[in-house]
Structures are given as structure tokens and as C-alpha cells.
Coordinates of C-alpha atoms and ligand atoms in Angstrom, one line a residue:
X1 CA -0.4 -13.3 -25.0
X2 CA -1.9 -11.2 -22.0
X3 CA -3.4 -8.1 -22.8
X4 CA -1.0 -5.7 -21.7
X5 CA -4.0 -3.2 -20.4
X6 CA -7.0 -5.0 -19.3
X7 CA -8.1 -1.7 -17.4
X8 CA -9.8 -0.2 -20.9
X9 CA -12.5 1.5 -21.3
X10 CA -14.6 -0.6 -23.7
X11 CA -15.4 1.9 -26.2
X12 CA -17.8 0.0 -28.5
X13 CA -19.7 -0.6 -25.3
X14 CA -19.5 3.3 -24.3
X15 CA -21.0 4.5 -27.7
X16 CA -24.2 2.0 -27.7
X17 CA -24.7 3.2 -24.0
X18 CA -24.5 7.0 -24.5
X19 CA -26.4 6.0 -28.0
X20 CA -29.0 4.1 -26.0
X21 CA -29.3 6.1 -22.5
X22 CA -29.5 9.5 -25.2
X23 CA -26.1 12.1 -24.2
X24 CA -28.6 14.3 -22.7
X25 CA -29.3 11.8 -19.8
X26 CA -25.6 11.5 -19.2
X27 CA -24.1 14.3 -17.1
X28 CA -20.2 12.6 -17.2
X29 CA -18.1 9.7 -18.7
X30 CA -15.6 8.8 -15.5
X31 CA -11.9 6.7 -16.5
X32 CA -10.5 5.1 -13.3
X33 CA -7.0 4.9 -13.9
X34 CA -5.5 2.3 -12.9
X35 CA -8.5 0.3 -13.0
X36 CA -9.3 -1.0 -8.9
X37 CA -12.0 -3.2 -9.2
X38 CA -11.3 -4.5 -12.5
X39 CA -7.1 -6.0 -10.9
X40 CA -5.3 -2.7 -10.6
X41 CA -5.2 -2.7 -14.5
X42 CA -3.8 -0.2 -16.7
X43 CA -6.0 2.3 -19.3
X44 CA -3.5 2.9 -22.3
X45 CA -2.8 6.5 -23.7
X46 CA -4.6 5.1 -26.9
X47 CA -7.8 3.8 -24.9
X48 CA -8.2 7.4 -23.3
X49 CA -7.7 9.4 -26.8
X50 CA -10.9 6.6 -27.8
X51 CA -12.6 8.0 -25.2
X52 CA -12.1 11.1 -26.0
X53 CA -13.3 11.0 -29.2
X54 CA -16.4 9.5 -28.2
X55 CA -17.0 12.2 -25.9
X56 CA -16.1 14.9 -28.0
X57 CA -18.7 13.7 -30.6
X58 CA -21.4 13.4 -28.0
X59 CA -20.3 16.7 -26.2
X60 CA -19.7 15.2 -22.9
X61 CA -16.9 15.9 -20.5
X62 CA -14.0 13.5 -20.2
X63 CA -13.0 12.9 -16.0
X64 CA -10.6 10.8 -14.8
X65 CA -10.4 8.8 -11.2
X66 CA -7.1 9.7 -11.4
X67 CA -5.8 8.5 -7.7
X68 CA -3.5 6.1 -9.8
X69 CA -2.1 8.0 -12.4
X70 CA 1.4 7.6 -11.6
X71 CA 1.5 4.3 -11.9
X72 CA -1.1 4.1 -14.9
X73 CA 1.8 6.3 -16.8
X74 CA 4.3 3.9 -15.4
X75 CA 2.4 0.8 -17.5
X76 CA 2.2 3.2 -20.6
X77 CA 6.0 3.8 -20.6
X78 CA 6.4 0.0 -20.3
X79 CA 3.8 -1.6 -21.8
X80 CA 2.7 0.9 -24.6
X81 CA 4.3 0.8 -28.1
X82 CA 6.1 4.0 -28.6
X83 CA 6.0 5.4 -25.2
X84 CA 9.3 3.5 -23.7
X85 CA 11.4 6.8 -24.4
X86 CA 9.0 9.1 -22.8
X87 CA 9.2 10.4 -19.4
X88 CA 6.5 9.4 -16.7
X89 CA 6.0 12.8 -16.2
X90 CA 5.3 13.8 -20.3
X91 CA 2.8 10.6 -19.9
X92 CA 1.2 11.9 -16.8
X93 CA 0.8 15.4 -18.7
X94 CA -0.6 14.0 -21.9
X95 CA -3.4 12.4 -20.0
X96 CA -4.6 14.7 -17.6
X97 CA -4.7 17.4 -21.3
X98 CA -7.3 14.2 -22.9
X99 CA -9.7 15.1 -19.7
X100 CA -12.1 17.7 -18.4
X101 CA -11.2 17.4 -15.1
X102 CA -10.5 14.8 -12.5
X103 CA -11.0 13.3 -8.7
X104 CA -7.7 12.9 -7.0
X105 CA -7.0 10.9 -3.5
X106 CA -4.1 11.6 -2.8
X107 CA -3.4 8.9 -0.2
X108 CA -2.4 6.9 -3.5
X109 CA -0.3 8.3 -6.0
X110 CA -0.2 11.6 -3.5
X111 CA 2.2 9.3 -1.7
X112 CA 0.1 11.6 1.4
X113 CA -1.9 10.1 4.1
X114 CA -5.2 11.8 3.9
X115 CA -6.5 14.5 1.5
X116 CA -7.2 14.6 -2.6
X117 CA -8.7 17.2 -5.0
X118 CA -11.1 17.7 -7.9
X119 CA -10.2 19.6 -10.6
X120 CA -11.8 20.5 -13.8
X121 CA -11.2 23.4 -16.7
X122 CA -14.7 24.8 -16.4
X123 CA -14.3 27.7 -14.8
X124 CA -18.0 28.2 -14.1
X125 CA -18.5 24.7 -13.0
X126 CA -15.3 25.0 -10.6
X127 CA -17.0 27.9 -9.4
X128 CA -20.0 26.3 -7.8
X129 CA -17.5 23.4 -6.5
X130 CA -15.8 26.1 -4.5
X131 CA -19.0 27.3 -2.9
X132 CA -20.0 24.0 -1.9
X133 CA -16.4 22.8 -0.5
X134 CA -16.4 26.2 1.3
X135 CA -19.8 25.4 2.8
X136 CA -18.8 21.5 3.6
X137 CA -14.8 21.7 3.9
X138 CA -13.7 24.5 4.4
X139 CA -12.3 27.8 2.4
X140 CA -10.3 26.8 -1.0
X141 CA -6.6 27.2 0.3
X142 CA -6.7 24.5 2.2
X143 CA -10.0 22.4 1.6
X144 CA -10.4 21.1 4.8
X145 CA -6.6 20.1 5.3
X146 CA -3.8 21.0 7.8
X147 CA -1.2 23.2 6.3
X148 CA 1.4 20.2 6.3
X149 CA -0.9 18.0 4.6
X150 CA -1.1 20.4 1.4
X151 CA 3.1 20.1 2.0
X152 CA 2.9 16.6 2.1
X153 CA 0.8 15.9 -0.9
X154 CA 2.9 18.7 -2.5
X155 CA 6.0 16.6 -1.9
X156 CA 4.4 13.4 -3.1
X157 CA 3.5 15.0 -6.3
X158 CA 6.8 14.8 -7.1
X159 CA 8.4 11.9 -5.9
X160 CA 6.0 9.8 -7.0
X161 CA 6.7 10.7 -10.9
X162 CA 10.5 9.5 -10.0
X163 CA 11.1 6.5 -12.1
X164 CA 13.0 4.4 -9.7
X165 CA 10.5 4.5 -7.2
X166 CA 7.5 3.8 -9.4
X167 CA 10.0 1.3 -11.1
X168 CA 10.8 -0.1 -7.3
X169 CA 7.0 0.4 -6.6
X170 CA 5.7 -1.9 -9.6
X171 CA 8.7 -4.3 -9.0
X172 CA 7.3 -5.2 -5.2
X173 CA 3.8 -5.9 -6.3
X174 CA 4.9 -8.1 -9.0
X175 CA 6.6 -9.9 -6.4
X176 CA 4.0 -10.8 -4.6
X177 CA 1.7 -12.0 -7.5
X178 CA 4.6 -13.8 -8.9
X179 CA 5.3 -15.6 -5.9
X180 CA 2.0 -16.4 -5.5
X181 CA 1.2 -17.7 -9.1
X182 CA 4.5 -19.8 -9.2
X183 CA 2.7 -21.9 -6.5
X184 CA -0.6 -22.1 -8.4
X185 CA -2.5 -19.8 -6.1
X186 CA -4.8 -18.1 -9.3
X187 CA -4.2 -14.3 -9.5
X188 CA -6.0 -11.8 -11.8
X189 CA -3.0 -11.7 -14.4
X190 CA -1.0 -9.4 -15.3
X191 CA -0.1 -8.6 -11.6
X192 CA -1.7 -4.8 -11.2
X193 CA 0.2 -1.8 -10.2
X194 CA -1.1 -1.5 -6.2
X195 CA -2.2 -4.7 -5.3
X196 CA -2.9 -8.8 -6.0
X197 CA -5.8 -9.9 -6.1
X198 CA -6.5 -13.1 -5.5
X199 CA -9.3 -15.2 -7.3
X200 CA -11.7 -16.4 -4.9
X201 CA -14.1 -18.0 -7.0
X202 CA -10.7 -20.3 -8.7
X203 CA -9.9 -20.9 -5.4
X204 CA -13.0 -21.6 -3.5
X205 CA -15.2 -23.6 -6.1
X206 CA -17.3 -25.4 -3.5
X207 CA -18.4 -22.0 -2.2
X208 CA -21.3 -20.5 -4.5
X209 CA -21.1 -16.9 -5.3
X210 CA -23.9 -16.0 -3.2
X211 CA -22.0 -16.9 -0.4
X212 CA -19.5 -14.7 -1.0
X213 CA -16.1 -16.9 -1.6
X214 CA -14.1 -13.8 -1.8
X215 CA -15.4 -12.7 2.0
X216 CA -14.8 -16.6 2.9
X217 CA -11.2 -16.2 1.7
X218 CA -10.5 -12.4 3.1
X219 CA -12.1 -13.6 7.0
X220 CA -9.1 -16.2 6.6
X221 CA -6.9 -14.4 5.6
X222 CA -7.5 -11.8 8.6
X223 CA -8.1 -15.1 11.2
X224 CA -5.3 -16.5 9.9
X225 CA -2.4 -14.1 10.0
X226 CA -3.7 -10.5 10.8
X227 CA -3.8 -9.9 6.9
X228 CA -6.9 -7.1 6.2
X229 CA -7.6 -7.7 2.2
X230 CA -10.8 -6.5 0.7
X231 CA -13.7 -8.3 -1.0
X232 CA -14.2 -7.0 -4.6
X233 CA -17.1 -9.4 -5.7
X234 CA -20.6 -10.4 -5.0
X235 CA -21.0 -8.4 -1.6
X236 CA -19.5 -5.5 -3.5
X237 CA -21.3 -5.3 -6.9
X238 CA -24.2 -8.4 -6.3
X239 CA -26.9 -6.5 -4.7
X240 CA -29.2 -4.3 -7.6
X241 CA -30.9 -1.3 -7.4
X242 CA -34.2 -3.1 -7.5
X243 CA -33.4 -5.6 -4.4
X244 CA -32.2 -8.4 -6.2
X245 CA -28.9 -10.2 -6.0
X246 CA -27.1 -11.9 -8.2
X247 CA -23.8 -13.0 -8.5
X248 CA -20.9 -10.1 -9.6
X249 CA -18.3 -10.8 -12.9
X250 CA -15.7 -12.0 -10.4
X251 CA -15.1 -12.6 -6.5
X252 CA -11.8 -11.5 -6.2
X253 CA -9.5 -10.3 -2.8
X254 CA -7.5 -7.3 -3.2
X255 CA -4.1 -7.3 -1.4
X256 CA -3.4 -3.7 -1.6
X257 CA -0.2 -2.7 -1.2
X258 CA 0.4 0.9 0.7
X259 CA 3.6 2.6 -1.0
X260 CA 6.9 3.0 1.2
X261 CA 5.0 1.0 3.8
X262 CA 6.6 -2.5 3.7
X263 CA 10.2 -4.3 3.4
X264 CA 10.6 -7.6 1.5
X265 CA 9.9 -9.8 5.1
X266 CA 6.5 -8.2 5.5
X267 CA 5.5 -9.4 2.1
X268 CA 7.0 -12.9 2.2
X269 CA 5.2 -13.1 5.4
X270 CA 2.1 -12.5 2.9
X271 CA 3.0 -15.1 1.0
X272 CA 3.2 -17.5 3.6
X273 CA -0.1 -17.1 4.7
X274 CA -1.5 -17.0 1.4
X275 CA 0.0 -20.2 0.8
X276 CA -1.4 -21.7 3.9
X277 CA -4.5 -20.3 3.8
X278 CA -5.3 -21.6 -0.2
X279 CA -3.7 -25.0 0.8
X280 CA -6.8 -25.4 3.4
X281 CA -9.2 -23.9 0.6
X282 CA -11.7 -26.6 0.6
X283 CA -11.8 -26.3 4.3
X284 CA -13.2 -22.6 4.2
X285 CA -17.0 -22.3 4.0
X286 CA -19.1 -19.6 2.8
X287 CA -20.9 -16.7 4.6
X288 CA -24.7 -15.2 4.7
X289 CA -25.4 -11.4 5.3
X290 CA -26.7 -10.8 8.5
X291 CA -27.7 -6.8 8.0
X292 CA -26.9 -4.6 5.1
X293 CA -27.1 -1.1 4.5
X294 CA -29.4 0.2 1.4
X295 CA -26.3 1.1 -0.7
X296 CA -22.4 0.7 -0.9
X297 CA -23.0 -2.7 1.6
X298 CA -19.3 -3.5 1.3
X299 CA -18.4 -1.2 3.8
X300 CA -20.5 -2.1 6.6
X301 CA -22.9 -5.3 6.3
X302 CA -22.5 -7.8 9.2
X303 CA -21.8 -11.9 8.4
X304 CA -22.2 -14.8 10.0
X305 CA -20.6 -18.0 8.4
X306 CA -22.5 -21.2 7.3
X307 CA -22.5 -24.2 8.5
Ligands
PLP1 C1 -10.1 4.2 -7.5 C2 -10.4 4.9 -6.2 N1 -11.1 6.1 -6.2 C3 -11.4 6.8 -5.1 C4 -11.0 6.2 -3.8 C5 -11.4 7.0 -2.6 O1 -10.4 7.6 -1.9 P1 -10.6 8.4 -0.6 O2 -10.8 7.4 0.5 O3 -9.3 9.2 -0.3 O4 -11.8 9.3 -0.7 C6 -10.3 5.0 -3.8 C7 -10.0 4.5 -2.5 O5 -10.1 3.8 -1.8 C8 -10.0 4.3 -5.0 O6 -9.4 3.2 -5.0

């Protein structure tokens, strides 16, 4: 069976590091939830009460990436033994009371286009966040944002806890990773809550992880038919602090899906260029980085493809 949420926190892994690295080296432990780079997986209400626990007994604080959390409480109502006759809502509440505070963007599950928030209980802490956003942002009523942005993500807030939508919203991702699967195109399984992702290494054997099969396969996408997915693999996590390279876990292409953005054509129009895009596979050839920026390369390095 598939584990239901592959987006855990691996706890046994948490305590040696905070063990090894010493709690007083460690200013944060950070949940994403969902997990992005790891297939839009879920983190279960149990997983985050681990976490927790391991936190409390080292004294560090508990934040959560929470830009997904709607749909992270919508897998926990599903998926989760015990939670089906709890509201999303309930869920959402019970996780953001496990955590110290939290990053927001809310141009996910703020269903807003621009703008987020951090939040956190330590009032002194919070206290030297304001002065900084004042200094960098602007003054704490509006952070920055236009008046009808704040209404926007105020709106979003609650729509996005409606269960039909995020029942609607999980529904149309699952399409698209089903459809894709069903014709033996490999996908990080099960489908994720905002997006497929495709595996690029499955796919693309010929092309050697340091030459990036999941940029090979997201260029082709794009040349192909206009379709703008994002690497999440070698050129994303291969290059080290200390200059070395190596190649990442996975090479993977994430087909995000924006929310209340597309109609059922758009995404079989996906589909169809998936489909003829991994049926020329062995045609695609790898790429070499051409310039690269000392950190976070993914958003800006220049390629040229090989031969
Ligand atoms: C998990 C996660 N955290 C944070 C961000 C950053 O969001 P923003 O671009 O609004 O700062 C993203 C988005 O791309 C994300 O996927």
C-alpha cells in the first residue's frame, strides 16, 4: 500500500540531528506543509504532534511553511484514521495550536495573488519582526500590501477551508496524475494536493543526473506546448555549499496547478502534451550550466543543451 503521507517529517532523523548539531546551534525546526519539493505530499496531524514532542524536549520552537495548509488538512480529513468526521477548519486549527508560529504565502492556500504573513506567539520576538517589516515593507497594517489585497487574502481565508472546493481542488489534480499514470508516464505517487510531478529520471534514463533530465524534460515541455513546469532536482538541490555537485534524491518536474485558474480542456490539453512529449523521451538530450549564481541557482542559471 502507498503511504498515505509521504510529506513526514522523519522524526528519528530529527532527534539524531538536533542530538548531533547540539539544540543550542539550532535556532528553528521548519514543517512545510504540504511538502513541495518532496511531491506535494501531506504531513499527518500525528507526524506534527511527533514533532512537537521532539521540540518541546529540546526547547525549540515548532514553525510551519504553512502556504498549504488547507489542503494538508484536506489529506488529514481523508487520509488520517479518525479525522474523516472532523471539519477542515477544526484540522486547520489543531495544527496551527502544535506550532510556534508560521510563514504564510498566501498566493496558495490565500487563494490571493500576491502577499503572505509570518506569525508567531512570542510576543517579544514578533516585536522585532514588526520593526524590521516596518523598516523593509512598510507599517504593520498593511505590510507592504494594497488595501484590497488584505481583502482579498481575507476572502480567501475562508473559501479556501470550504470543503467542496478543496474537495473540487484535490479532485482536478488527481486528474491529471491519473491520466497521466494510466498511460505509464511515471508520477511521484500518490498524486499531491497542487501539482504532478513528473519523474524525470524514470523517464529520461539515457540522460545522467548531472545533466539535469528534469530541465531536459521541463525545456520540452515549454518548446513543445507553451507548458512552464519547474525543475525540482539536480539544478535545484545538486550544487553544495563547498562547490561540489552531485546528483539530488530525485529529478522530478512539478506541474503546479494554480487554484480556480483552469477548466477541464486546459488540463487535457496538458495531458496531451505530456503524452507526446514522454513518447519522444529518448529523443530529449541533456543540458550543461552555462552561468550560475552562488546560491538558490534554480532561479536564474543559464543552459545550453548537449550535443
Ligand atoms: C512551500 C513554499 N514556501 C514558500 C514559497 C514562497 O512564496 P512567495 O513567492 O509568495 O514568497 C513557495 C512558493 O513558491 C512555496 O512553495
Amino acid at each position: 500500500m502507498l503511504h498515505p503521507f509521504k510529506g513526514n517529517m522523519d522524526v528519528a532523523a530529527l532527534e539524531r540531528f538536533v542530538e548531533e548539531r547540539g539544540p543550542a546551534t539550532i535556532p528553528v525546526v521548519f514543517v512545510t506543509i504540504t511538502n513541495n519539493s518532496g511531491g506535494g505530499q501531506p504531513v499527518s496531524l500525528a507526524n506534527l504532534r511527533a514533532v512537537r514532542a521532539v521540540c518541546d524536549r529540546f526547547g525549540l520552537p515548532l514553525f510551519l511553511d504553512a502556504c498549504r495548509f488547507a489542503e494538508n488538512a484536506w489529506f488529514i480529513k481523508v487520509r488520517e484514521e479518525g479525522q474523516a468526521g472532523r471539519q477542515v477548519v477544526d484540522i486547520v486549527r489543531e495544527i496551527a495550536s502544535l506550532a510556534d508560529g508560521m510563514t504564510m504565502s498566501a498566493k496558495k492556500d490565500g487563494l490571493a495573488n500576491i502577499g503572505g504573513w509570518l506569525a508567531m506567539n512570542d510576543d517579544g520576538l514578533a516585536e522585532q519582526c514588526r520593526n524590521v517589516l516596518i523598516l523593509t515593507e512598510g507599517f504593520v497594517t498593511y505590510g507592504g500590501l494594497a488595501g484590497r489585497d488584505l481583502e482579498a487574502v481575507a476572502q480567501g481565508l475562508r473559501e479556501v477551508v470550504d470543503e467542496d472546493y478543496l474537495r473540487y481542488r484535490i479532485r482536478s489534480t488527481a486528474y491529471l496524475g491519473e491520466a497521466l499514470a494510466a498511460d505509464g508516464i511515471p508520477v511521484v505517487q500518490p498524486i499531491g494536493g497542487h501539482a504532478v510531478y513528473l519523474d524525470a529520471r524514470a523517464l529520461l534514463p539515457h540522460v545522467p543526473p548531472l545533466q539535469y533530465p528534469g530541465q531536459a524534460l521541463a525545456v520540452a515541455l515549454f518548446v513543445e506546448g507553451g507548458i512552464r513546469g519547474s525543475e525540482i532536482g539536480t539544478v535545484m538541490f545538486g550544487r553544495h555549499p563547498d562547490g561540489t555537485e552531485s546528483p539530488a534524491a530525485m529529478d522530478l518536474v512539478r506541474l503546479a496547478i494554480p487554484r480556480r485558474t483552469y477548466t477541464q480542456s486546459h488540463v487535457d490539453y496538458v495531458i496531451e502534451v505530456v503524452r507526446y512529449v514522454a513518447a519522444r523521451a529518448g529523443e530529449l538530450r541533456g543540458y550543461r550550466i552555462v552561468t550560475e549564481p552562488p546560491a538558490l541557482r534554480h532561479f536564474t542559471a543559464r543552459f545550453a543543451p548537449l550535443a
